mmCIF file of C-alpha atoms in Angstrom:
data_model
loop_
_atom_site.group_PDB
_atom_site.id
_atom_site.type_symbol
_atom_site.label_atom_id
_atom_site.label_comp_id
_atom_site.label_asym_id
_atom_site.label_seq_id
_atom_site.Cartn_x
_atom_site.Cartn_y
_atom_site.Cartn_z
ATOM 1 C CA UNK A 108 44.461 1.654 25.621
ATOM 2 C CA UNK A 109 44.327 0.286 22.070
ATOM 3 C CA UNK A 110 41.890 -1.159 19.563
ATOM 4 C CA UNK A 111 42.389 -4.635 18.108
ATOM 5 C CA UNK A 112 40.642 -7.568 16.405
ATOM 6 C CA UNK A 113 38.929 -5.611 13.641
ATOM 7 C CA UNK A 114 36.308 -7.694 11.832
ATOM 8 C CA UNK A 115 33.877 -7.152 8.948
ATOM 9 C CA UNK A 116 30.797 -9.275 8.252
ATOM 10 C CA UNK A 117 27.711 -9.401 6.015
ATOM 11 C CA UNK A 118 26.834 -7.854 2.646
ATOM 12 C CA UNK A 119 25.905 -4.552 4.294
ATOM 13 C CA UNK A 120 29.134 -4.444 6.275
ATOM 14 C CA UNK A 121 28.983 -4.786 10.040
ATOM 15 C CA UNK A 122 32.214 -3.672 11.656
ATOM 16 C CA UNK A 123 33.508 -4.993 14.983
ATOM 17 C CA UNK A 124 36.519 -4.331 17.186
ATOM 18 C CA UNK A 125 37.834 -4.886 20.700
ATOM 19 C CA UNK A 126 39.191 -2.292 23.100
ATOM 20 C CA UNK A 127 42.157 -3.334 25.216
ATOM 21 C CA UNK A 128 43.234 -1.472 28.351
ATOM 22 C CA UNK A 129 45.538 -1.976 31.296
ATOM 23 C CA UNK A 130 42.980 -0.231 33.539
ATOM 24 C CA UNK A 131 40.364 -2.415 35.246
ATOM 25 C CA UNK A 132 36.760 -1.458 34.523
ATOM 26 C CA UNK A 133 37.621 0.515 31.429
ATOM 27 C CA UNK A 134 34.956 0.813 28.710
ATOM 28 C CA UNK A 135 34.268 2.553 25.436
ATOM 29 C CA UNK A 136 32.091 5.693 25.391
ATOM 30 C CA UNK A 137 32.464 6.720 21.732
ATOM 31 C CA UNK A 138 34.055 5.677 18.439
ATOM 32 C CA UNK A 139 35.043 7.095 15.066
ATOM 33 C CA UNK A 140 35.360 4.992 11.909
ATOM 34 C CA UNK A 141 37.168 5.935 8.714
ATOM 35 C CA UNK A 142 36.622 3.913 5.523
ATOM 36 C CA UNK A 143 38.397 4.426 2.211
ATOM 37 C CA UNK A 144 39.051 2.849 -1.166
ATOM 38 C CA UNK A 145 42.822 3.119 -0.657
ATOM 39 C CA UNK A 146 44.810 2.399 2.530
ATOM 40 C CA UNK A 147 46.983 5.470 1.875
ATOM 41 C CA UNK A 148 43.991 7.695 2.612
ATOM 42 C CA UNK A 149 43.621 6.119 6.052
ATOM 43 C CA UNK A 150 47.317 6.694 6.711
ATOM 44 C CA UNK A 151 46.582 10.412 6.241
ATOM 45 C CA UNK A 152 43.590 10.144 8.671
ATOM 46 C CA UNK A 153 41.325 10.769 5.676
ATOM 47 C CA UNK A 154 38.536 8.843 3.966
ATOM 48 C CA UNK A 155 36.707 8.916 0.658
ATOM 49 C CA UNK A 156 33.713 6.697 1.503
ATOM 50 C CA UNK A 157 32.914 7.224 5.199
ATOM 51 C CA UNK A 158 33.949 9.241 8.204
ATOM 52 C CA UNK A 159 31.478 8.479 10.979
ATOM 53 C CA UNK A 160 32.654 11.412 13.054
ATOM 54 C CA UNK A 161 32.689 10.911 16.804
ATOM 55 C CA UNK A 162 29.703 8.699 17.708
ATOM 56 C CA UNK A 163 28.725 8.573 21.378
ATOM 57 C CA UNK A 164 28.200 4.842 21.838
ATOM 58 C CA UNK A 165 29.605 1.838 23.655
ATOM 59 C CA UNK A 166 28.740 -0.312 20.632
ATOM 60 C CA UNK A 167 31.698 -2.190 19.138
ATOM 61 C CA UNK A 168 30.099 -5.297 17.614
ATOM 62 C CA UNK A 169 28.223 -5.299 14.290
ATOM 63 C CA UNK A 170 28.340 -1.524 13.848
ATOM 64 C CA UNK A 171 26.531 -0.943 10.546
ATOM 65 C CA UNK A 172 28.452 0.770 7.749
ATOM 66 C CA UNK A 173 26.656 4.031 6.919
ATOM 67 C CA UNK A 174 28.937 5.519 4.286
ATOM 68 C CA UNK A 175 28.669 6.103 0.554
ATOM 69 C CA UNK A 176 26.990 3.380 -1.538
ATOM 70 C CA UNK A 177 29.370 0.473 -2.077
ATOM 71 C CA UNK A 178 30.568 -0.477 -5.534
ATOM 72 C CA UNK A 179 30.606 -4.104 -6.694
ATOM 73 C CA UNK A 180 33.855 -6.089 -6.743
ATOM 74 C CA UNK A 181 35.860 -3.516 -4.820
ATOM 75 C CA UNK A 182 38.163 -3.615 -1.787
ATOM 76 C CA UNK A 183 37.510 -1.179 1.055
ATOM 77 C CA UNK A 184 39.812 -0.354 3.973
ATOM 78 C CA UNK A 185 38.817 0.853 7.420
ATOM 79 C CA UNK A 186 40.073 1.696 10.878
ATOM 80 C CA UNK A 187 38.603 2.920 14.129
ATOM 81 C CA UNK A 188 39.515 4.812 17.272
ATOM 82 C CA UNK A 189 37.585 4.866 20.526
ATOM 83 C CA UNK A 190 37.137 7.101 23.544
ATOM 84 C CA UNK A 191 37.283 5.620 27.050
ATOM 85 C CA UNK A 192 35.313 6.350 30.237
ATOM 86 C CA UNK A 193 37.610 9.336 30.946
ATOM 87 C CA UNK A 194 36.964 10.851 27.509
ATOM 88 C CA UNK A 195 40.470 10.027 26.265
ATOM 89 C CA UNK A 196 40.838 8.938 22.643
ATOM 90 C CA UNK A 197 42.851 5.868 21.708
ATOM 91 C CA UNK A 198 45.248 5.883 18.822
ATOM 92 C CA UNK A 199 43.892 4.661 15.516
ATOM 93 C CA UNK A 200 43.627 0.909 15.115
ATOM 94 C CA UNK A 201 45.490 -0.920 12.419
ATOM 95 C CA UNK A 202 43.869 -1.048 9.004
ATOM 96 C CA UNK A 203 41.422 -3.831 8.139
ATOM 97 C CA UNK A 204 39.609 -4.477 4.887
ATOM 98 C CA UNK A 205 36.542 -5.980 3.309
ATOM 99 C CA UNK A 206 35.567 -6.474 -0.292
ATOM 100 C CA UNK A 207 32.306 -6.598 -2.126
ATOM 101 C CA UNK A 208 31.287 -9.223 -4.634
ATOM 102 C CA UNK A 209 28.390 -8.928 -7.042
ATOM 103 C CA UNK A 210 25.737 -6.714 -5.499
ATOM 104 C CA UNK A 211 22.925 -7.370 -7.989
ATOM 105 C CA UNK A 212 21.836 -10.338 -10.086
ATOM 106 C CA UNK A 213 22.431 -8.315 -13.271
ATOM 107 C CA UNK A 214 26.168 -8.082 -12.518
ATOM 108 C CA UNK A 215 26.549 -11.860 -12.619
ATOM 109 C CA UNK A 216 27.941 -12.747 -16.067
ATOM 110 C CA UNK A 217 29.442 -16.180 -15.387
ATOM 111 C CA UNK A 218 27.642 -19.435 -15.941
ATOM 112 C CA UNK A 219 27.055 -21.999 -13.268
ATOM 113 C CA UNK A 220 29.045 -25.205 -13.585
ATOM 114 C CA UNK A 221 27.804 -28.578 -12.480
ATOM 115 C CA UNK A 222 25.791 -31.430 -13.857
ATOM 116 C CA UNK A 223 22.137 -32.211 -14.359
ATOM 117 C CA UNK A 224 20.548 -34.875 -12.200
ATOM 118 C CA UNK A 225 18.856 -37.562 -14.276
ATOM 119 C CA UNK A 226 15.103 -37.564 -13.698
ATOM 120 C CA UNK A 227 14.000 -39.947 -10.987
ATOM 121 C CA UNK A 228 17.545 -40.403 -9.648
ATOM 122 C CA UNK A 229 18.271 -39.856 -5.981
ATOM 123 C CA UNK A 230 21.102 -37.545 -5.061
ATOM 124 C CA UNK A 231 24.296 -38.285 -6.928
ATOM 125 C CA UNK A 232 27.763 -38.384 -5.372
ATOM 126 C CA UNK A 233 29.534 -35.041 -5.304
ATOM 127 C CA UNK A 234 31.265 -34.332 -8.595
ATOM 128 C CA UNK A 235 34.872 -33.256 -8.906
ATOM 129 C CA UNK A 236 34.720 -30.110 -11.022
ATOM 130 C CA UNK A 237 37.826 -28.499 -12.418
ATOM 131 C CA UNK A 238 38.977 -26.357 -15.288
ATOM 132 C CA UNK A 239 42.251 -25.070 -16.679
ATOM 133 C CA UNK A 240 42.828 -21.522 -17.816
ATOM 134 C CA UNK A 241 45.750 -19.482 -19.054
ATOM 135 C CA UNK A 242 46.695 -16.095 -17.668
ATOM 136 C CA UNK A 243 48.302 -13.897 -20.337
ATOM 137 C CA UNK A 244 49.265 -10.927 -18.117
ATOM 138 C CA UNK A 245 50.856 -10.597 -14.668
ATOM 139 C CA UNK A 246 48.295 -11.002 -11.884
ATOM 140 C CA UNK A 247 48.409 -8.510 -9.027
ATOM 141 C CA UNK A 248 45.283 -9.827 -7.366
ATOM 142 C CA UNK A 249 42.392 -12.081 -8.317
ATOM 143 C CA UNK A 250 39.004 -12.907 -6.826
ATOM 144 C CA UNK A 251 37.151 -16.170 -7.125
ATOM 145 C CA UNK A 252 33.480 -16.361 -6.178
ATOM 146 C CA UNK A 253 32.246 -19.827 -5.237
ATOM 147 C CA UNK A 254 29.296 -21.455 -3.548
ATOM 148 C CA UNK A 255 27.509 -24.798 -3.778
ATOM 149 C CA UNK A 256 24.325 -26.591 -2.872
ATOM 150 C CA UNK A 257 25.759 -28.501 0.034
ATOM 151 C CA UNK A 258 29.402 -28.205 0.868
ATOM 152 C CA UNK A 259 32.527 -27.647 -1.143
ATOM 153 C CA UNK A 260 36.267 -27.382 -0.859
ATOM 154 C CA UNK A 261 38.063 -25.080 -3.257
ATOM 155 C CA UNK A 262 41.602 -25.539 -4.579
ATOM 156 C CA UNK A 263 43.736 -23.368 -6.864
ATOM 157 C CA UNK A 264 46.993 -24.654 -8.322
ATOM 158 C CA UNK A 265 46.670 -27.719 -6.104
ATOM 159 C CA UNK A 266 46.413 -25.696 -2.863
ATOM 160 C CA UNK A 267 43.293 -25.281 -0.752
ATOM 161 C CA UNK A 268 41.865 -21.739 -0.845
ATOM 162 C CA UNK A 269 40.590 -20.140 2.366
ATOM 163 C CA UNK A 270 40.462 -21.347 5.936
ATOM 164 C CA UNK A 271 37.036 -23.031 6.073
ATOM 165 C CA UNK A 272 36.592 -26.745 5.514
ATOM 166 C CA UNK A 273 33.362 -27.695 3.773
ATOM 167 C CA UNK A 274 31.457 -24.393 4.210
ATOM 168 C CA UNK A 275 27.647 -24.710 4.190
ATOM 169 C CA UNK A 276 25.438 -24.142 1.153
ATOM 170 C CA UNK A 277 25.032 -20.624 -0.120
ATOM 171 C CA UNK A 278 27.695 -19.186 2.164
ATOM 172 C CA UNK A 279 30.572 -17.249 0.680
ATOM 173 C CA UNK A 280 32.696 -16.383 3.674
ATOM 174 C CA UNK A 281 35.489 -13.955 4.412
ATOM 175 C CA UNK A 282 37.730 -16.909 5.095
ATOM 176 C CA UNK A 283 36.698 -18.405 1.792
ATOM 177 C CA UNK A 284 37.825 -17.101 -1.521
ATOM 178 C CA UNK A 285 35.195 -14.472 -2.179
ATOM 179 C CA UNK A 286 36.442 -11.744 0.112
ATOM 180 C CA UNK A 287 40.149 -12.357 0.227
ATOM 181 C CA UNK A 288 42.425 -11.725 -2.712
ATOM 182 C CA UNK A 289 44.341 -14.834 -3.696
ATOM 183 C CA UNK A 290 47.911 -14.115 -4.671
ATOM 184 C CA UNK A 291 49.771 -16.966 -6.259
ATOM 185 C CA UNK A 292 53.089 -16.800 -8.091
ATOM 186 C CA UNK A 293 52.176 -20.032 -9.866
ATOM 187 C CA UNK A 294 49.169 -18.694 -11.777
#
Protein backbone atom coordinates (compact mmCIF):
# COMPACT_ATOMS: atom_id res chain seq x y z
CA UNK A 1 0.00 0.00 0.00
CA UNK A 2 1.26 3.50 -0.82
CA UNK A 3 0.04 7.06 -1.15
CA UNK A 4 0.41 8.98 -4.41
CA UNK A 5 -0.91 11.93 -6.44
CA UNK A 6 -0.66 14.58 -3.74
CA UNK A 7 -2.50 17.77 -4.70
CA UNK A 8 -3.11 21.17 -3.10
CA UNK A 9 -5.87 23.59 -4.09
CA UNK A 10 -7.49 26.87 -3.00
CA UNK A 11 -6.33 29.80 -0.87
CA UNK A 12 -7.19 27.94 2.34
CA UNK A 13 -5.34 24.83 1.22
CA UNK A 14 -7.31 21.68 0.49
CA UNK A 15 -5.06 18.64 0.37
CA UNK A 16 -5.80 15.52 -1.68
CA UNK A 17 -4.12 12.17 -2.23
CA UNK A 18 -4.76 8.68 -3.58
CA UNK A 19 -4.17 5.38 -1.83
CA UNK A 20 -2.85 2.55 -3.97
CA UNK A 21 -3.00 -1.10 -2.92
CA UNK A 22 -2.52 -4.52 -4.45
CA UNK A 23 -5.39 -5.84 -2.29
CA UNK A 24 -8.90 -5.70 -3.78
CA UNK A 25 -11.44 -3.79 -1.69
CA UNK A 26 -8.83 -1.94 0.29
CA UNK A 27 -9.77 1.48 1.71
CA UNK A 28 -8.45 4.20 3.96
CA UNK A 29 -9.62 4.38 7.59
CA UNK A 30 -7.36 7.17 8.89
CA UNK A 31 -4.68 9.64 7.82
CA UNK A 32 -1.94 11.83 9.27
CA UNK A 33 -0.64 14.97 7.57
CA UNK A 34 2.62 16.78 8.31
CA UNK A 35 3.22 20.29 6.95
CA UNK A 36 6.40 22.32 7.30
CA UNK A 37 8.21 25.39 6.02
CA UNK A 38 11.26 23.30 5.07
CA UNK A 39 11.31 19.86 3.40
CA UNK A 40 14.14 18.77 5.73
CA UNK A 41 11.70 18.83 8.65
CA UNK A 42 9.43 16.36 6.85
CA UNK A 43 12.41 14.10 6.20
CA UNK A 44 12.80 13.90 9.99
CA UNK A 45 9.03 13.09 10.35
CA UNK A 46 8.64 16.51 11.99
CA UNK A 47 6.64 19.64 11.22
CA UNK A 48 6.64 23.28 12.24
CA UNK A 49 3.21 24.34 10.95
CA UNK A 50 0.90 21.31 11.24
CA UNK A 51 0.81 17.76 12.47
CA UNK A 52 -2.78 16.55 12.16
CA UNK A 53 -2.12 13.52 14.32
CA UNK A 54 -3.96 10.36 13.38
CA UNK A 55 -7.41 11.36 12.09
CA UNK A 56 -10.00 8.59 11.82
CA UNK A 57 -11.47 9.33 8.39
CA UNK A 58 -11.76 7.89 4.91
CA UNK A 59 -11.54 11.42 3.50
CA UNK A 60 -8.70 11.95 1.01
CA UNK A 61 -10.02 14.72 -1.25
CA UNK A 62 -10.07 18.41 -0.29
CA UNK A 63 -8.95 17.82 3.30
CA UNK A 64 -8.82 21.32 4.80
CA UNK A 65 -5.50 22.54 6.18
CA UNK A 66 -5.95 23.22 9.90
CA UNK A 67 -2.44 24.20 10.94
CA UNK A 68 -0.79 27.43 12.03
CA UNK A 69 -1.83 30.63 10.21
CA UNK A 70 -0.16 30.82 6.81
CA UNK A 71 2.29 33.58 5.97
CA UNK A 72 2.09 35.47 2.67
CA UNK A 73 4.47 34.64 -0.18
CA UNK A 74 5.84 31.49 1.41
CA UNK A 75 6.36 27.89 0.25
CA UNK A 76 4.99 25.08 2.41
CA UNK A 77 5.76 21.37 2.14
CA UNK A 78 3.55 18.47 3.16
CA UNK A 79 3.18 14.71 3.16
CA UNK A 80 0.66 12.19 4.36
CA UNK A 81 0.36 8.59 5.49
CA UNK A 82 -2.81 6.54 5.73
CA UNK A 83 -4.13 3.54 7.62
CA UNK A 84 -5.97 0.78 5.75
CA UNK A 85 -9.00 -1.36 6.65
CA UNK A 86 -6.73 -3.68 8.69
CA UNK A 87 -5.34 -0.78 10.73
CA UNK A 88 -1.93 -0.95 9.05
CA UNK A 89 -0.15 2.33 8.34
CA UNK A 90 1.36 3.06 4.95
CA UNK A 91 4.77 4.57 4.59
CA UNK A 92 4.90 8.33 4.24
CA UNK A 93 4.06 9.72 0.82
CA UNK A 94 6.54 11.74 -1.14
CA UNK A 95 6.73 15.44 -0.36
CA UNK A 96 4.44 17.91 -2.14
CA UNK A 97 4.28 21.67 -1.81
CA UNK A 98 2.07 24.70 -2.11
CA UNK A 99 2.83 28.38 -1.85
CA UNK A 100 0.87 31.38 -0.76
CA UNK A 101 0.61 34.64 -2.62
CA UNK A 102 -0.67 37.89 -1.18
CA UNK A 103 -3.20 37.10 1.53
CA UNK A 104 -4.57 40.62 2.06
CA UNK A 105 -5.16 43.64 -0.16
CA UNK A 106 -2.72 45.67 1.96
CA UNK A 107 0.18 43.39 0.96
CA UNK A 108 -0.25 44.25 -2.72
CA UNK A 109 2.37 46.90 -3.56
CA UNK A 110 2.60 46.53 -7.34
CA UNK A 111 0.62 48.56 -9.80
CA UNK A 112 -1.68 47.10 -12.38
CA UNK A 113 -0.52 47.34 -15.97
CA UNK A 114 -2.82 47.72 -18.92
CA UNK A 115 -4.50 50.47 -20.84
CA UNK A 116 -7.56 52.63 -20.41
CA UNK A 117 -10.51 52.06 -22.71
CA UNK A 118 -11.56 55.25 -24.48
CA UNK A 119 -15.04 56.31 -23.42
CA UNK A 120 -17.77 54.99 -25.67
CA UNK A 121 -15.46 52.45 -27.34
CA UNK A 122 -16.45 48.80 -27.48
CA UNK A 123 -13.96 46.25 -26.27
CA UNK A 124 -10.51 46.72 -27.71
CA UNK A 125 -8.29 43.94 -29.04
CA UNK A 126 -6.09 42.32 -26.42
CA UNK A 127 -2.91 44.29 -25.88
CA UNK A 128 0.56 42.79 -25.91
CA UNK A 129 2.09 43.93 -22.63
CA UNK A 130 5.75 43.45 -21.88
CA UNK A 131 8.55 44.96 -19.86
CA UNK A 132 12.28 44.49 -19.46
CA UNK A 133 14.06 44.36 -16.14
CA UNK A 134 17.59 43.72 -14.95
CA UNK A 135 18.47 41.28 -12.20
CA UNK A 136 21.57 42.40 -10.28
CA UNK A 137 21.98 39.33 -8.04
CA UNK A 138 21.79 35.56 -8.63
CA UNK A 139 18.21 34.30 -8.57
CA UNK A 140 17.49 31.14 -6.60
CA UNK A 141 13.75 31.32 -7.10
CA UNK A 142 11.24 33.92 -8.24
CA UNK A 143 7.47 34.23 -8.18
CA UNK A 144 5.32 36.07 -10.66
CA UNK A 145 1.69 36.83 -9.85
CA UNK A 146 -0.55 37.38 -12.87
CA UNK A 147 -4.22 37.53 -13.72
CA UNK A 148 -6.35 39.31 -16.31
CA UNK A 149 -9.89 40.29 -17.15
CA UNK A 150 -10.43 37.62 -19.74
CA UNK A 151 -7.64 35.29 -20.67
CA UNK A 152 -3.90 35.60 -20.84
CA UNK A 153 -0.78 33.73 -21.76
CA UNK A 154 2.38 34.51 -19.83
CA UNK A 155 5.93 34.29 -21.18
CA UNK A 156 9.30 34.86 -19.49
CA UNK A 157 12.50 35.09 -21.52
CA UNK A 158 10.53 34.04 -24.59
CA UNK A 159 9.21 30.82 -22.99
CA UNK A 160 5.64 30.18 -21.91
CA UNK A 161 5.22 29.98 -18.12
CA UNK A 162 2.96 27.32 -16.61
CA UNK A 163 0.91 24.55 -18.15
CA UNK A 164 -2.45 26.27 -18.72
CA UNK A 165 -3.36 27.86 -22.03
CA UNK A 166 -5.51 30.97 -21.74
CA UNK A 167 -6.64 30.57 -18.09
CA UNK A 168 -9.96 32.26 -17.24
CA UNK A 169 -10.30 35.70 -15.66
CA UNK A 170 -9.30 36.12 -12.06
CA UNK A 171 -7.79 32.65 -11.78
CA UNK A 172 -4.21 32.27 -10.64
CA UNK A 173 -3.61 28.55 -10.83
CA UNK A 174 -1.05 26.14 -9.47
CA UNK A 175 -0.08 25.33 -13.02
CA UNK A 176 0.27 29.02 -13.72
CA UNK A 177 3.07 31.12 -12.43
CA UNK A 178 1.68 32.15 -9.07
CA UNK A 179 2.26 28.95 -7.14
CA UNK A 180 5.25 27.45 -8.86
CA UNK A 181 8.71 28.92 -8.59
CA UNK A 182 10.15 29.74 -11.99
CA UNK A 183 13.82 28.92 -12.27
CA UNK A 184 15.55 30.23 -15.34
CA UNK A 185 19.29 30.41 -15.96
CA UNK A 186 18.65 33.14 -18.53
CA UNK A 187 17.26 35.74 -16.12
